[in-house]
Structure formats: structure tokens, C-alpha cells
XYZ file of C-alpha atoms in Angstrom:
567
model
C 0.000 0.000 0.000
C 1.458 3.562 -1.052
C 1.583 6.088 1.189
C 0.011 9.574 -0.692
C 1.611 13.063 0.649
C 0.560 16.133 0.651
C 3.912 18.469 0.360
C 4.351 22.191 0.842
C 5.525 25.010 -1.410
C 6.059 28.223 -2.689
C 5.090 29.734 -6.338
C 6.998 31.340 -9.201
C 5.988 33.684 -11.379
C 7.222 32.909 -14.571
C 5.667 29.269 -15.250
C 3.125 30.775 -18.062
C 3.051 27.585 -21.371
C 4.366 29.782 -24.599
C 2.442 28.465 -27.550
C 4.777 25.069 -27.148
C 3.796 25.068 -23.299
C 6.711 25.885 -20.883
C 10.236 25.875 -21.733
C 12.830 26.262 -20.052
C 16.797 25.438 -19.325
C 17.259 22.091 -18.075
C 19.221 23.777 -15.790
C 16.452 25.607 -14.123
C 13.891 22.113 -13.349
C 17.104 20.678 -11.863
C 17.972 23.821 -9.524
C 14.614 25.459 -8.859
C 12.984 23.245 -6.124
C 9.927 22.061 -6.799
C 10.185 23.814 -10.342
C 8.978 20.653 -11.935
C 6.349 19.465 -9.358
C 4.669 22.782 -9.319
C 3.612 23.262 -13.142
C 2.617 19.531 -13.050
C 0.268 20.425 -10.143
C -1.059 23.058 -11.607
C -1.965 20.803 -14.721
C -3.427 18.518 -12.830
C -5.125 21.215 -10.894
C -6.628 22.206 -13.697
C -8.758 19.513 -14.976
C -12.038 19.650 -12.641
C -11.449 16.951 -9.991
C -14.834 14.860 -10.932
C -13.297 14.721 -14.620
C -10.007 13.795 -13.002
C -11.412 10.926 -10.434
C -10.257 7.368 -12.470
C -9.691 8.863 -15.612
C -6.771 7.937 -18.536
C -3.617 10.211 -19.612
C -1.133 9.725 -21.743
C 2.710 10.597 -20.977
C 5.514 10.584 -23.792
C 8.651 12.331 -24.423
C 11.132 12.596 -27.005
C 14.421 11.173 -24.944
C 15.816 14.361 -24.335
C 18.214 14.588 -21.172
C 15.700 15.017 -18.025
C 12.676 12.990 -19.727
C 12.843 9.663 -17.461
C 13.278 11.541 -14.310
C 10.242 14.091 -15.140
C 8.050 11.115 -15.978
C 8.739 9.456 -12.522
C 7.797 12.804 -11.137
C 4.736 12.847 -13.483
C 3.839 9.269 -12.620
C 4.033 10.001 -9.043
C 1.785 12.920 -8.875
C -0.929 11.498 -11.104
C -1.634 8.493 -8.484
C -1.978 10.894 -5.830
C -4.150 13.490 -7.948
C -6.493 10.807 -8.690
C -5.727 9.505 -12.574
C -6.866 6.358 -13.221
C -4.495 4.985 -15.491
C -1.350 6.301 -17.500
C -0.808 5.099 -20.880
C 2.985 5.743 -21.320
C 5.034 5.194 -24.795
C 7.749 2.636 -24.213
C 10.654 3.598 -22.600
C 8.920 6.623 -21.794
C 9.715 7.879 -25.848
C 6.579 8.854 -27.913
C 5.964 11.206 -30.707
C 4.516 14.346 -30.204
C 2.138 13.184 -33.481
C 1.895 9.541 -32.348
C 0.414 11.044 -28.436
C -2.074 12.986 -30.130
C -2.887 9.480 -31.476
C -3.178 7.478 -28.442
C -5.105 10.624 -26.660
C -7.846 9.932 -29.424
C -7.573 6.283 -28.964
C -7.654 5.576 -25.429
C -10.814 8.562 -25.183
C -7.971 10.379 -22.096
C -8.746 13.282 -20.870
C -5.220 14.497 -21.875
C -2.052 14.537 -22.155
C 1.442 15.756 -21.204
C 4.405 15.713 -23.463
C 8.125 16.240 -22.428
C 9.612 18.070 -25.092
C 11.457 21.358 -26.216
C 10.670 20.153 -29.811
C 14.112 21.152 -31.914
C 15.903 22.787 -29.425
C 18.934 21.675 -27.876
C 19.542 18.668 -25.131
C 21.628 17.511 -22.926
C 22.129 19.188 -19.216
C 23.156 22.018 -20.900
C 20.584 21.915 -23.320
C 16.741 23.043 -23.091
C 13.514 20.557 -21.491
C 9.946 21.525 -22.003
C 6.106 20.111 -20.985
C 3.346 20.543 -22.669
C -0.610 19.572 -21.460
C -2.672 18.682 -24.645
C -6.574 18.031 -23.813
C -9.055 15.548 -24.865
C -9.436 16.172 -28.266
C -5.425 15.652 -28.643
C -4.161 18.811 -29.689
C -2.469 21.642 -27.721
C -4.535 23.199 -25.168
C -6.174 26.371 -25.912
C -5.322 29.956 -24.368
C -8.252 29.614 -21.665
C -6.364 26.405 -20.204
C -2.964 27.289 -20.271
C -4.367 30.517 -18.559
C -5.716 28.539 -15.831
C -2.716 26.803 -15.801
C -0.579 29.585 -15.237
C -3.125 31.208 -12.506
C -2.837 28.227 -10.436
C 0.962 28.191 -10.652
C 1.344 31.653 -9.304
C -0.563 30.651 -5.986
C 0.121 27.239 -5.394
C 1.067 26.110 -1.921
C 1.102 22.574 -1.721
C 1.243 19.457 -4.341
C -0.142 16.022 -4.084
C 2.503 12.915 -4.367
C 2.963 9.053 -3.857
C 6.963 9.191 -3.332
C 7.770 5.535 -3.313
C 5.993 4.742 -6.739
C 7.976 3.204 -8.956
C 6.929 2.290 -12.661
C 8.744 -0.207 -14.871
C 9.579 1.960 -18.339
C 11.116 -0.606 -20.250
C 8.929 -3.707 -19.861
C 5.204 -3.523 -21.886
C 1.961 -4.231 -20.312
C 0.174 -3.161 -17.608
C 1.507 -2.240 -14.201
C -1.045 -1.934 -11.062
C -0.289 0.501 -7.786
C -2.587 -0.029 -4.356
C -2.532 3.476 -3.084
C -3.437 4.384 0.725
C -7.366 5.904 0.946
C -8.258 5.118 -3.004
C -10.702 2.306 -3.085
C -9.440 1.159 -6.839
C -5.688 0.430 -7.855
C -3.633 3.346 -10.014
C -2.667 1.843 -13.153
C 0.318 1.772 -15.537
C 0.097 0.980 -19.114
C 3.651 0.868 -21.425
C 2.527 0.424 -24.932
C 4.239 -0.195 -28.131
C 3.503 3.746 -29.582
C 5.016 3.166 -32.622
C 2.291 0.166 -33.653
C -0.502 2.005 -32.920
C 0.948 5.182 -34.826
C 1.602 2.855 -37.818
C -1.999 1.567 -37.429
C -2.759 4.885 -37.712
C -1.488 5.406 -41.090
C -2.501 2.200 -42.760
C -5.737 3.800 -42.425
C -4.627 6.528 -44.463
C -2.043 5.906 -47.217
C -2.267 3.022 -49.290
C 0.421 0.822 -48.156
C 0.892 -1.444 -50.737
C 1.758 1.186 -52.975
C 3.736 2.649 -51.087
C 5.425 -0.746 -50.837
C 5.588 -1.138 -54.724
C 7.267 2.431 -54.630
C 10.151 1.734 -52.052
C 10.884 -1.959 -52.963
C 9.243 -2.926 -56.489
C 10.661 -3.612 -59.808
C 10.923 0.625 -60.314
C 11.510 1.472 -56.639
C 12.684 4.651 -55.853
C 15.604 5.596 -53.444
C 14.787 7.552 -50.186
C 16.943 9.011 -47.211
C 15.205 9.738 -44.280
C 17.444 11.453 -41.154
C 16.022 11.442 -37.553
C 18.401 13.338 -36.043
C 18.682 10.878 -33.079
C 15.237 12.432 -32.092
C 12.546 10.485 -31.133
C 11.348 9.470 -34.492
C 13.882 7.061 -35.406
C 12.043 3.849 -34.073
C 8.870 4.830 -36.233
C 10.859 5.513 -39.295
C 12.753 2.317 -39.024
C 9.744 -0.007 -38.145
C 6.789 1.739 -40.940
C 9.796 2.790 -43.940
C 12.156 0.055 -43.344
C 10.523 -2.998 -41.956
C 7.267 -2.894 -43.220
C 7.417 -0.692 -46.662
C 10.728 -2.367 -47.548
C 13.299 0.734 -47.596
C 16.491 -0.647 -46.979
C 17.688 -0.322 -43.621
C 20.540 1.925 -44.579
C 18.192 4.568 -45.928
C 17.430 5.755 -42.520
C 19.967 7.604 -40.687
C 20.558 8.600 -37.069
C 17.503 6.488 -35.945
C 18.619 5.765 -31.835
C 17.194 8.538 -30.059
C 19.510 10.127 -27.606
C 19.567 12.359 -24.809
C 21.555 14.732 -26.849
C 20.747 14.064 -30.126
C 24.316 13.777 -30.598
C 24.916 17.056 -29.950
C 23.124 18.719 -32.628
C 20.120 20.763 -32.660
C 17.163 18.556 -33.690
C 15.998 20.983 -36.010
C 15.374 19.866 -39.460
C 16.582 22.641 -41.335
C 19.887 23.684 -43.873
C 21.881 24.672 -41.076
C 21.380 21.401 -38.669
C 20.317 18.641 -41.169
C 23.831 19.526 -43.558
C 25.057 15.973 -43.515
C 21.656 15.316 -45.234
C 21.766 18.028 -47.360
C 25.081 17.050 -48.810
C 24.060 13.273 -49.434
C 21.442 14.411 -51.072
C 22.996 16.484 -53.397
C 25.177 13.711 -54.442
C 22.194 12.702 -56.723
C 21.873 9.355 -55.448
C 18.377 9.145 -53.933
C 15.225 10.931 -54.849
C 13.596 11.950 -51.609
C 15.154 12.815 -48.637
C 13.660 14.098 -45.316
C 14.715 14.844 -41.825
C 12.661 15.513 -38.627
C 13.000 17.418 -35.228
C 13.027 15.469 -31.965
C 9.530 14.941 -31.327
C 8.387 14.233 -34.561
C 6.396 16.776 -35.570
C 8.459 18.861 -37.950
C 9.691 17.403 -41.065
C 12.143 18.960 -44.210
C 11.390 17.449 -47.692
C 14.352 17.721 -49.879
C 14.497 16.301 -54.124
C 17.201 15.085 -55.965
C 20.423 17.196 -56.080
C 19.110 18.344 -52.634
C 16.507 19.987 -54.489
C 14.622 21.645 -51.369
C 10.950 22.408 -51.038
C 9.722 25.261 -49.047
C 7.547 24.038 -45.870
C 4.709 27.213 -47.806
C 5.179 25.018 -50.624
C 5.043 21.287 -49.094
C 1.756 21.929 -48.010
C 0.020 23.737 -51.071
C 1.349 20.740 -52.851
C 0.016 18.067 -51.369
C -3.474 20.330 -51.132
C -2.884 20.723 -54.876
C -2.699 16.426 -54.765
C -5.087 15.622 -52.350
C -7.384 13.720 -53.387
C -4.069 10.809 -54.722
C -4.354 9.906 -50.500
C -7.301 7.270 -49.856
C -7.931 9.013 -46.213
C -9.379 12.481 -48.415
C -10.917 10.283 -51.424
C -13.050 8.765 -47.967
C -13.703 11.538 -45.956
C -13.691 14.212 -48.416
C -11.882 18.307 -48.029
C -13.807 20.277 -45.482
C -11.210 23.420 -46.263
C -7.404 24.910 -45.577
C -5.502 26.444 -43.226
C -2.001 27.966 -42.706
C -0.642 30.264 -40.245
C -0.348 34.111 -41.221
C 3.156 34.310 -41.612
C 3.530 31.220 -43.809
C 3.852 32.222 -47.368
C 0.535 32.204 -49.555
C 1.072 29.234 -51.417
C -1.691 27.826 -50.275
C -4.443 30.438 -50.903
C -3.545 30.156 -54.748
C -4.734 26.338 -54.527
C -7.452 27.128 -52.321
C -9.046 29.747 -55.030
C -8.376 27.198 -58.080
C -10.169 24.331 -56.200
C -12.542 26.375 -54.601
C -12.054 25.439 -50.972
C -12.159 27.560 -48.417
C -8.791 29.276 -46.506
C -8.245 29.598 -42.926
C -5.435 32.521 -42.035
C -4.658 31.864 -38.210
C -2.420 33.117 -35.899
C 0.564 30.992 -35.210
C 0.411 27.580 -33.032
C -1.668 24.326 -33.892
C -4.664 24.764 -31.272
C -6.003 27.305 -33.565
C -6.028 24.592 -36.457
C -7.391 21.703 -34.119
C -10.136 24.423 -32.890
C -11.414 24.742 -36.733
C -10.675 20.546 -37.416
C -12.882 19.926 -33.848
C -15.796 21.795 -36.008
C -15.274 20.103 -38.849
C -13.951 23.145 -40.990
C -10.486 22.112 -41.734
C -8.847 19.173 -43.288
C -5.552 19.972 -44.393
C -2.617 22.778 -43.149
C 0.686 23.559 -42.380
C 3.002 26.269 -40.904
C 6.117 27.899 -42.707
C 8.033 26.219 -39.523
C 8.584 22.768 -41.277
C 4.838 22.164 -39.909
C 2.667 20.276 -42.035
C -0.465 17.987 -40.701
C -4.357 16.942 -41.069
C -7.278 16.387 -39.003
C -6.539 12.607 -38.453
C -4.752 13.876 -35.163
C -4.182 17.366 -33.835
C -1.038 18.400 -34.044
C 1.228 18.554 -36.983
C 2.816 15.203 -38.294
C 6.209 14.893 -40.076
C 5.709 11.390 -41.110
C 2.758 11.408 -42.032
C 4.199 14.731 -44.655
C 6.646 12.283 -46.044
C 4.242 9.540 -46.645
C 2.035 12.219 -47.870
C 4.477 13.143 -50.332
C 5.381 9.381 -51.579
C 1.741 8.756 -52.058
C 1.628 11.600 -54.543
C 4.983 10.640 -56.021
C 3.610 7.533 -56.669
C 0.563 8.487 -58.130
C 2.153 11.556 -60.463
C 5.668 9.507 -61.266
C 7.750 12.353 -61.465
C 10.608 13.580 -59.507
C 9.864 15.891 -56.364
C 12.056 18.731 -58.462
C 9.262 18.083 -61.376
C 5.890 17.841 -59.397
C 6.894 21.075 -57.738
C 7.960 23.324 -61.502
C 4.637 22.192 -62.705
C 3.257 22.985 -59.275
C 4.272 26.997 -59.922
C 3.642 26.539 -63.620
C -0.050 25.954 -62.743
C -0.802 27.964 -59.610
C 2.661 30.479 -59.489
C 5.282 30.730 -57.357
C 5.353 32.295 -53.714
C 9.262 33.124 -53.043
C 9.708 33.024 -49.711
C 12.583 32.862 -46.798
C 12.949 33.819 -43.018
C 15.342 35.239 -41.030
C 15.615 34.217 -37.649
C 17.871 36.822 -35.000
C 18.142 34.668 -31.639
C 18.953 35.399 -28.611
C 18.067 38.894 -28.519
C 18.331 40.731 -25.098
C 14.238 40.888 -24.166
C 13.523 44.361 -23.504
C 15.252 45.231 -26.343
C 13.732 43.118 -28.646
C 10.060 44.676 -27.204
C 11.092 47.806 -27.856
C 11.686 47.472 -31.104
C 8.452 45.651 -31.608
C 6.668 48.435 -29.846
C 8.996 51.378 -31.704
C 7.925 49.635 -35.123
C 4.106 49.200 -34.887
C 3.642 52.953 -33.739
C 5.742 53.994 -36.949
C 3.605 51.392 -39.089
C 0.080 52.831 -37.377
C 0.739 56.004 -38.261
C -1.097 57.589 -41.158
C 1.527 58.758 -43.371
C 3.241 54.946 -43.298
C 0.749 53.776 -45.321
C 1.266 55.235 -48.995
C 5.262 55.089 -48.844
C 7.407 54.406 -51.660
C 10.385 51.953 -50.754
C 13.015 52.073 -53.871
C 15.214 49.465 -53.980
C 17.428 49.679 -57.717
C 14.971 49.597 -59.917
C 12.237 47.866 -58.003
C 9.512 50.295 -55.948
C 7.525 48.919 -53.544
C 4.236 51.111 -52.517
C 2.795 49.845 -48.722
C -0.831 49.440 -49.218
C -1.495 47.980 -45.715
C 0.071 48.290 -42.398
C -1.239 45.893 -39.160
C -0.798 44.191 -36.571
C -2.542 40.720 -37.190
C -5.900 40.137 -35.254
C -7.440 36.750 -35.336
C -11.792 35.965 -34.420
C -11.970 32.577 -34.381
C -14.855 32.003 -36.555
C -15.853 28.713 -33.973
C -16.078 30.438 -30.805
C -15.895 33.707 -31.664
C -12.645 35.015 -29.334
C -10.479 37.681 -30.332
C -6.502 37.649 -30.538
C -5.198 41.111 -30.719
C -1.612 43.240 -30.211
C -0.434 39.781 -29.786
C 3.005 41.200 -30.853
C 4.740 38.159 -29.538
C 3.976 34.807 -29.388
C 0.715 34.334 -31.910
C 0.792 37.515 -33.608
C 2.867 39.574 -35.961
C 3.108 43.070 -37.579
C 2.440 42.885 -41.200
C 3.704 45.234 -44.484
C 1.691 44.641 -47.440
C 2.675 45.894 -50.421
C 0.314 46.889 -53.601
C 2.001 43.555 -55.579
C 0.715 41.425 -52.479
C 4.019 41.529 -51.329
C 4.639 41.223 -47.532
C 7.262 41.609 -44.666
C 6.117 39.955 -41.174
C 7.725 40.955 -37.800
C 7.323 38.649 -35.092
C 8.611 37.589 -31.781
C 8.572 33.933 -31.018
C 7.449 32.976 -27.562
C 9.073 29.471 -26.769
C 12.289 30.118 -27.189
C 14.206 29.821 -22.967
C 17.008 31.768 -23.504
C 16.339 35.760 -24.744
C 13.981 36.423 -27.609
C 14.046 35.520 -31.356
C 12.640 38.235 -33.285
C 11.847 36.747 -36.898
C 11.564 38.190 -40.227
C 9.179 36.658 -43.201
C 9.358 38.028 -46.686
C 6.928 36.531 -49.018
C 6.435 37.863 -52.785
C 3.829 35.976 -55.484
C 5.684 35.479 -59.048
C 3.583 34.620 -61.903
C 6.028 35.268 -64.836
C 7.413 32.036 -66.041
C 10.552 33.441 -67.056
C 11.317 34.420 -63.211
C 9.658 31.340 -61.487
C 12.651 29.295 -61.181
C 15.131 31.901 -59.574
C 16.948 31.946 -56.328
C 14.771 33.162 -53.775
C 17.287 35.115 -51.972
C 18.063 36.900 -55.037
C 14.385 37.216 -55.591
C 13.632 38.750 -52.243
C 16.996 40.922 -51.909
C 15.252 44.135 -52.522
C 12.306 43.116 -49.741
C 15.203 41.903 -46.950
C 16.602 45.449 -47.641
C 13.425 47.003 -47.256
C 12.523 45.285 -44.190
C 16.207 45.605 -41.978
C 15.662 49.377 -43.300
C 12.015 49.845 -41.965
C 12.931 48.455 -38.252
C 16.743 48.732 -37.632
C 16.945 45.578 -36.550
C 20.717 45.243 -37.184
C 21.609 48.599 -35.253
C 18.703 48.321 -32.243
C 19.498 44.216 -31.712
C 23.558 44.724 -32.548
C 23.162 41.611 -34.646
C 25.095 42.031 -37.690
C 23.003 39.184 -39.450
C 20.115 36.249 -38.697
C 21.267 33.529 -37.083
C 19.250 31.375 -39.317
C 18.010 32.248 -42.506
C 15.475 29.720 -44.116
């Protein structure tokens, strides 16, 4: 019989869930007593108590540094907050995608996930947790509210100290607690089987099957980034489409993803950029450590756009069995993703959803039944078969349609701007910006762009003019529920240039970041010409970066001389 205690102490103010819940230094969960034990109270503390009494969660992290000692903590306080039963991925590893799964599946009131997506690991590195609800996706604004109320008054949390679950072994473990008439219970399950169940139900497998390993198969590399999708990549690619093993790459998930950021991008995913320019294989793909980002890359490390990925496979979407069954209810993308998309959406006639950055806002619309298909210019591309985005299921996405259209990924994507145009797009990320300052210049900016005479201006660049035809800062009603996001200038929202060729420069500040601010820049400019539609985007955009360091200052008020990132 465990003993359940009722322990003492003291808030702190600053444990408020960005729009990736709360992130912070591994450093700080280790140091700040009760850090940890405190924000999971206030989850549970959360969740009414009669919806709490005997009811199922589900726990998974990615394997970062800190994960197995957070879910013993986790563990601990669900017994003695009343949860029925935990449903935890084996090893304590799931997918951020494949938990969104099993929250659906298992009908749980929730979830929490242990992850600071592609950030860095390690004990130097960065540890996050993150409550979705019922429905699987992030939870919305009014819960992580209540979550952060709770945390800033909190004087005692509930725990059963000398529980101790059995992560490696599956099956069902069962706890007699002290005072609780049934017995807490423990479920380790195989995630990565009922993920790939998942998907069975949505691709067409054996052609998929025929494409990897047939008489014409094609040649794929897929990198993990020693995140936690390597498992799933090697069991649904490998093992059961027939990819040979070698064509997945750093597939053991480690603590530190081997010292790289797990952020599949040009800058972290080089070694696969380089293989794939080689020529030798004719997709490649790499992920961030929880699974829910993903990079497509062609032959000759021919790279797609994330704005692009998307409008493609909403261009295709009808060559996946799961939309020939249940049908296109409409789009979505975030605001400062480029407007790929909208040019399908008017061709096909399907209606466009413009949100404010972070998934709940996607799964809000999918709950309704509004959306079916979106994607983020963050290497964020999903549907409403879960809610939250999913970078296998992008890849499969994208085999399906190279299956079905037999052409290169280089090819489907010229004829894709043949047909609809070409968005050029890029954005430059500045990290680690000194916070105040980075506010200020947020602040400084949207009175200049508010104020009459900004809107009108001429912005010469060479020979290129560019005339500002519209000047906010992005406001969101949520045509479901009807609630307004406004002079969100961080986090969700953004300050937006348009120009009178649709042209636009977005300013925002990104709110999960646990180390200083990241102020990012998006420049996004339609082409239609056929003659320019193949250029470098970088050159394409050159007079629009100028135009937008120019507007805000960012090099002289941040003292960055450059991005850190540019994508």
C-alpha cells in the first residue's frame, strides 16, 4: 500500500506555457525546487477533480536529457491526484504526433508531453512540458491561462513518493494506493504500432510498398536526427514498406541528439543536405526530436519550401485514400507562412483559414469540422486525423503523390508553380536577442507602421519600388467560438507590411524560445512570370530583406550584424 503526501511550497511567477507550453533550461527544473512538481500540479489542478477521479492520460517524451526523471515525477503525482491509469510510450519515448494518437484512442482526458521540440539537449541543453486536452491537440489559451493562474498561488502538491513504474517492460503495471478504493494503473505500450496503425488507415500501403521496394523502386533518405522518431521511421519505412535499412539515418534517439540541434533545417540537417545532393536518392527528409516537424528535400538536394510542401500536397489531395473517404472540409495555414496555399485554395474552390501561429487554432477549426488539411512555414505540415502537426505522415504524404504523379519531387513542384505560381519566400531568424530590447523594437515599429503617413510610402530598392498598401498588426476571431486575438506582438501575432504587388514583410517575436527572444523576419512575394519562377529566392527577395532591416533597424537596435538562421 502507497503512502500519498501532501507536500508544501512556494510559487513562481514565470511558469506561463508559450504556444509550445513551458520551456525552459534544463538547468532551471534541476535547480529550482519544486520547479517541476509545481507546473505539473497546476496541470493537474486544472482539470475539474470529478473529470479527473479514475480517468486515462497519456505521458511521452522525445528522450531528451531530463525525460525519465520528469516522468517518474509525473507518474508520481498522477496516483496521488487521482488519474486512473497512465498510458505511457515505451521507454517513456513517444511522438509528439503519435500522443495525439493514443489521446484519441484511449478517449484520455489528456495529455502531457516532455519536449522542447528542436531545441537543444543535454544538461546544458533546453527541457519543455506541454498539457494537450481531450481532443489531442495543444490546449487552448483559456487552459494554459488557468494553468498559469494556479501556478502563481500554489502552496502545496499532491505525491505518492515511493511509486515506482517499470519503463522498459510492456503491459500493464497496477499501484494499491493508501485511501483510493481502486488500484492506479500503468500501461507501457508499443507507440510506434498504434501510430503505424494509424497510417494504414490513411495511405495506401501497398503502394507505397511497390514504390520503395518494387521492380521501379525509388531511393529515399530519411534522417532522424537521433530524435525520437527514429524507431517509427525504421519499423513503418524500413521494416514494413521495404526501404532498406541503410536509408534511414541517425535512428537511436539520444539524450543529446548527438549534440546537434534537432531541427530539421539547412543549417542542422547539412550531412543530409550534402548526401542528397550527391544525386543518389530521390527523396530525402529529416525531422526534429519529437516528430512533428519534417524537411522534404528532391534530388540534387533539391529543397521544397515548408509554404510550398503543403500547397502541394493540397494541390494532390485527393491521390491519399484518407481524403478520397472523408472528403476536403477546407485549408488552413498560419499568417506568416507564405501564400502558397491560398492560390490552390481559389483554383479548387475550398475555403482558406489565415490563423495566428500555433496548432490549437487549427485543431479548434478541425474539432468543427472546418479544416482538413494545413501547415506552418516552420517545417509544420499535418491533417485532421490527429491534432497536431505530423512529419511522417508529410513524407508519406508526399510518396503517395509521387507515386501516383511519377515524377521527380524537383518536377511535381515546376509544374506545381507553372499551374498555380510561385510564392518566393525565406525567413530570417535573430536569436537570442536581449528581451527588452527586442520589445522595444516591436513596440517602436508598430507605432511607426500605425501612423497615417506609413501607409502610402514608396520603398526604392534599384529599380524595383515597392508602394505599402497595408500596415497591421494581425488580429485573429476565431470564426468557432468567436474570441479575439489582438496586439499579440509576440507569441501568436505579428506586424504585417503589405505591399500593392501582395508583397509582404512579417515581424514577429517567437514565444518558446528559454534563452532571450528571437525576433523573426518573413518576406513573401507571389511570381507569376514564367521566365522568373525558377530563380533563387534570396536573389528574388533581396530588394524586400533590404526594405525590411531598413524599416525596423533591426541590425543597429538588436547589434546583430546578421540572422542567425536564414530559411
Amino acid at each position: 500500500m502507497l503512502g500519498v503526501l501532501t507536500l508544501p511550497t512556494a510559487p513562481y511567477p514565470d511558469q506561463k506555457p508559450g504556444t509550445s507550453g513551458l520551456r525552459r533550461r534544463v538547468l532551471v527544473f534541476q535547480s529550482k525546487r519544486n520547479y517541476l512538481e509545481n507546473f505539473v500540479q497546476s496541470v493537474y489542478s486544472s482539470i475539474d477533480l470529478r473529470d479527473r477521479q479514475g480517468s486515462t492520460m497519456v505521458v511521452g517524451g522525445d528522450g531528451r536529457y531530463f525525460n525519465q526523471t520528469a516522468i517518474e515525477v509525473i507518474v508520481q503525482m498522477a496516483a496521488a491526484n487521482g488519474v486512473g491509469r497512465l498510458v505511457i510510450g515505451h521507454h517513456g519515448i513517444m511522438s509528439t504526433p503519435a500522443v495525439s494518437c493514443l489521446i484519441r484512442k484511449y478517449k484520455a482526458i489528456g495529455g502531457i508531453i516532455l519536449t522542447a521540440s528542436h531545441s537543444p539537449g543535454g544538461p546544458d541543453g533546453d527541457f519543455g512540458i506541454k498539457f494537450n486536452t481531450a481532443n489531442g491537440g495543444p490546449a487552448q489559451e483559456a487552459v494554459t491561462n488557468r494553468i498559469f493562474q494556479i501556478s502563481r498561488t500554489i502552496e502545496e502538491f499532491a505525491i505518492c513518493p515511493e511509486l515506482r513504474v517499470d519503463l522498459d517492460t510492456l503491459g500493464r503495471q497496477m499501484f494499491d494506493l493508501e485511501n483510493k478504493f481502486k488500484p492506479f494503473t500503468v500501461e507501457i505500450v508499443d507507440s510506434v504500432e498504434c501510430y503505424a496503425n494509424m497510417l494504414r488507415n490513411i495511405f495506401d500501403f501497398a503502394a507505397l510498398k511497390e514504390l520503395l521496394s518494387g521492380e521501379n523502386h525509388i531511393k529515399i533518405r530519411l534522417d532522424a536526427m537521433h530524435g525520437v522518431l527514429g524507431p517509427y521511421v525504421k519499423r513503418i519505412l524500413c521494416e514494413e514498406l521495404g526501404s532498406p535499412a541503410n536509408s534511414a539515418i541517425n535512428c537511436v534517439p539520444l539524450e543529446d541528439f548527438g549534440g546537434q540541434n534537432p531541427d530539421p533545417n539547412f543549417n542542422y540537417a547539412a550531412d543530409l543536405v550534402e548526401t542528397m545532393k550527391s544525386g543518389q536518392y530521390d527523396l530525402g527528409a529529416a525531422f526534429d526530436g519529437d516528430g512533428d516537424r519534417n524537411m522534404i528535400l528532391g534530388k540534387h538536394g533539391f529543397f521544397v519550401n515548408p509554404s510550398d510542401s503543403v500547397a502541394v500536397i493540397a494541390a494532390n489531395v485527393f491521390s491519399i485514400p484518407y481524403f478520397q473517404h472523408n472528403g476536403v472540409r477546407g485549408f488552413g495555414r498560419s499568417m506568416p507562412t507564405s501564400a502558397a496555399l491560398d492560390n490552390v485554395a481559389r483554383v479548387t474552390k475550398i475555403e482558406l483559414y489565415e490563423t495566428p501561429t500555433g496548432w490549437k487554432f487549427f485543431s479548434n477549426l478541425m474539432d468543427a469540422g472546418r479544416l482538413s488539411l494545413c501547415g506552418e512555414e516552420g517545417f509544420g505540415t499535418g491533417a485532421d486525423h490527429i491534432r497536431e502537426k505530423d512529419g511522417l505522415w508529410a513524407v508519406l504524404a508526399w510518396l503517395t503523390i509521387l507515386a501516383a504523379r511519377k515524377q521527380s519531387v524537383e518536377g511535381i513542384m515546376k509544374d506545381h508553380w507553372q499551374r498555380f505560381g510561385r510564392n518566393f519566400f525565406t525567413r530570417y531568424d535573430y536569436e537570442e536577442v536581449d528581451l527588452d530590447v527586442a520589445v522595444e523594437m516591436m513596440e517602436d515599429l508598430e507605432l511607426m507602421m500605425l501612423e497615417k503617413a506609413f501607409v502610402g510610402q514608396r520603398f526604392a530598392v534599384g529599380e524595383q519600388v515597392y508602394q505599402v498598401e497595408r500596415a497591421d498588426n494581425f488580429e485573429y476571431t476565431d470564426p468557432v467560438d468567436g474570441c479575439i486575438y489582438r496586439n499579440q506582438v509576440g507569441n501568436i501575432g505579428g506586424l504585417r507590411i503589405t505591399f500593392t504587388d501582395g508583397s509582404r514583410i512579417i515581424y514577429r517575436l517567437s514565444g518558446t524560445e528559454s534563452l532571450g527572444a528571437t525576433i523573426r523576419v518573413y518576406i513573401d512575394s507571389y511570381e507569376k512570370d514564367p521566365s522568373k519562377m525558377f530563380q533563387d529566392p534570396q536573389v528574388m527577395l533581396a530588394p524586400l530583406v533590404t526594405i525590411a532591416l531598413k524599416i525596423s533597424r533591426l541590425h543597429e537596435r538588436t547589434g546583430h550584424s546578421g540572422p542567425s538562421i536564414i530559411t
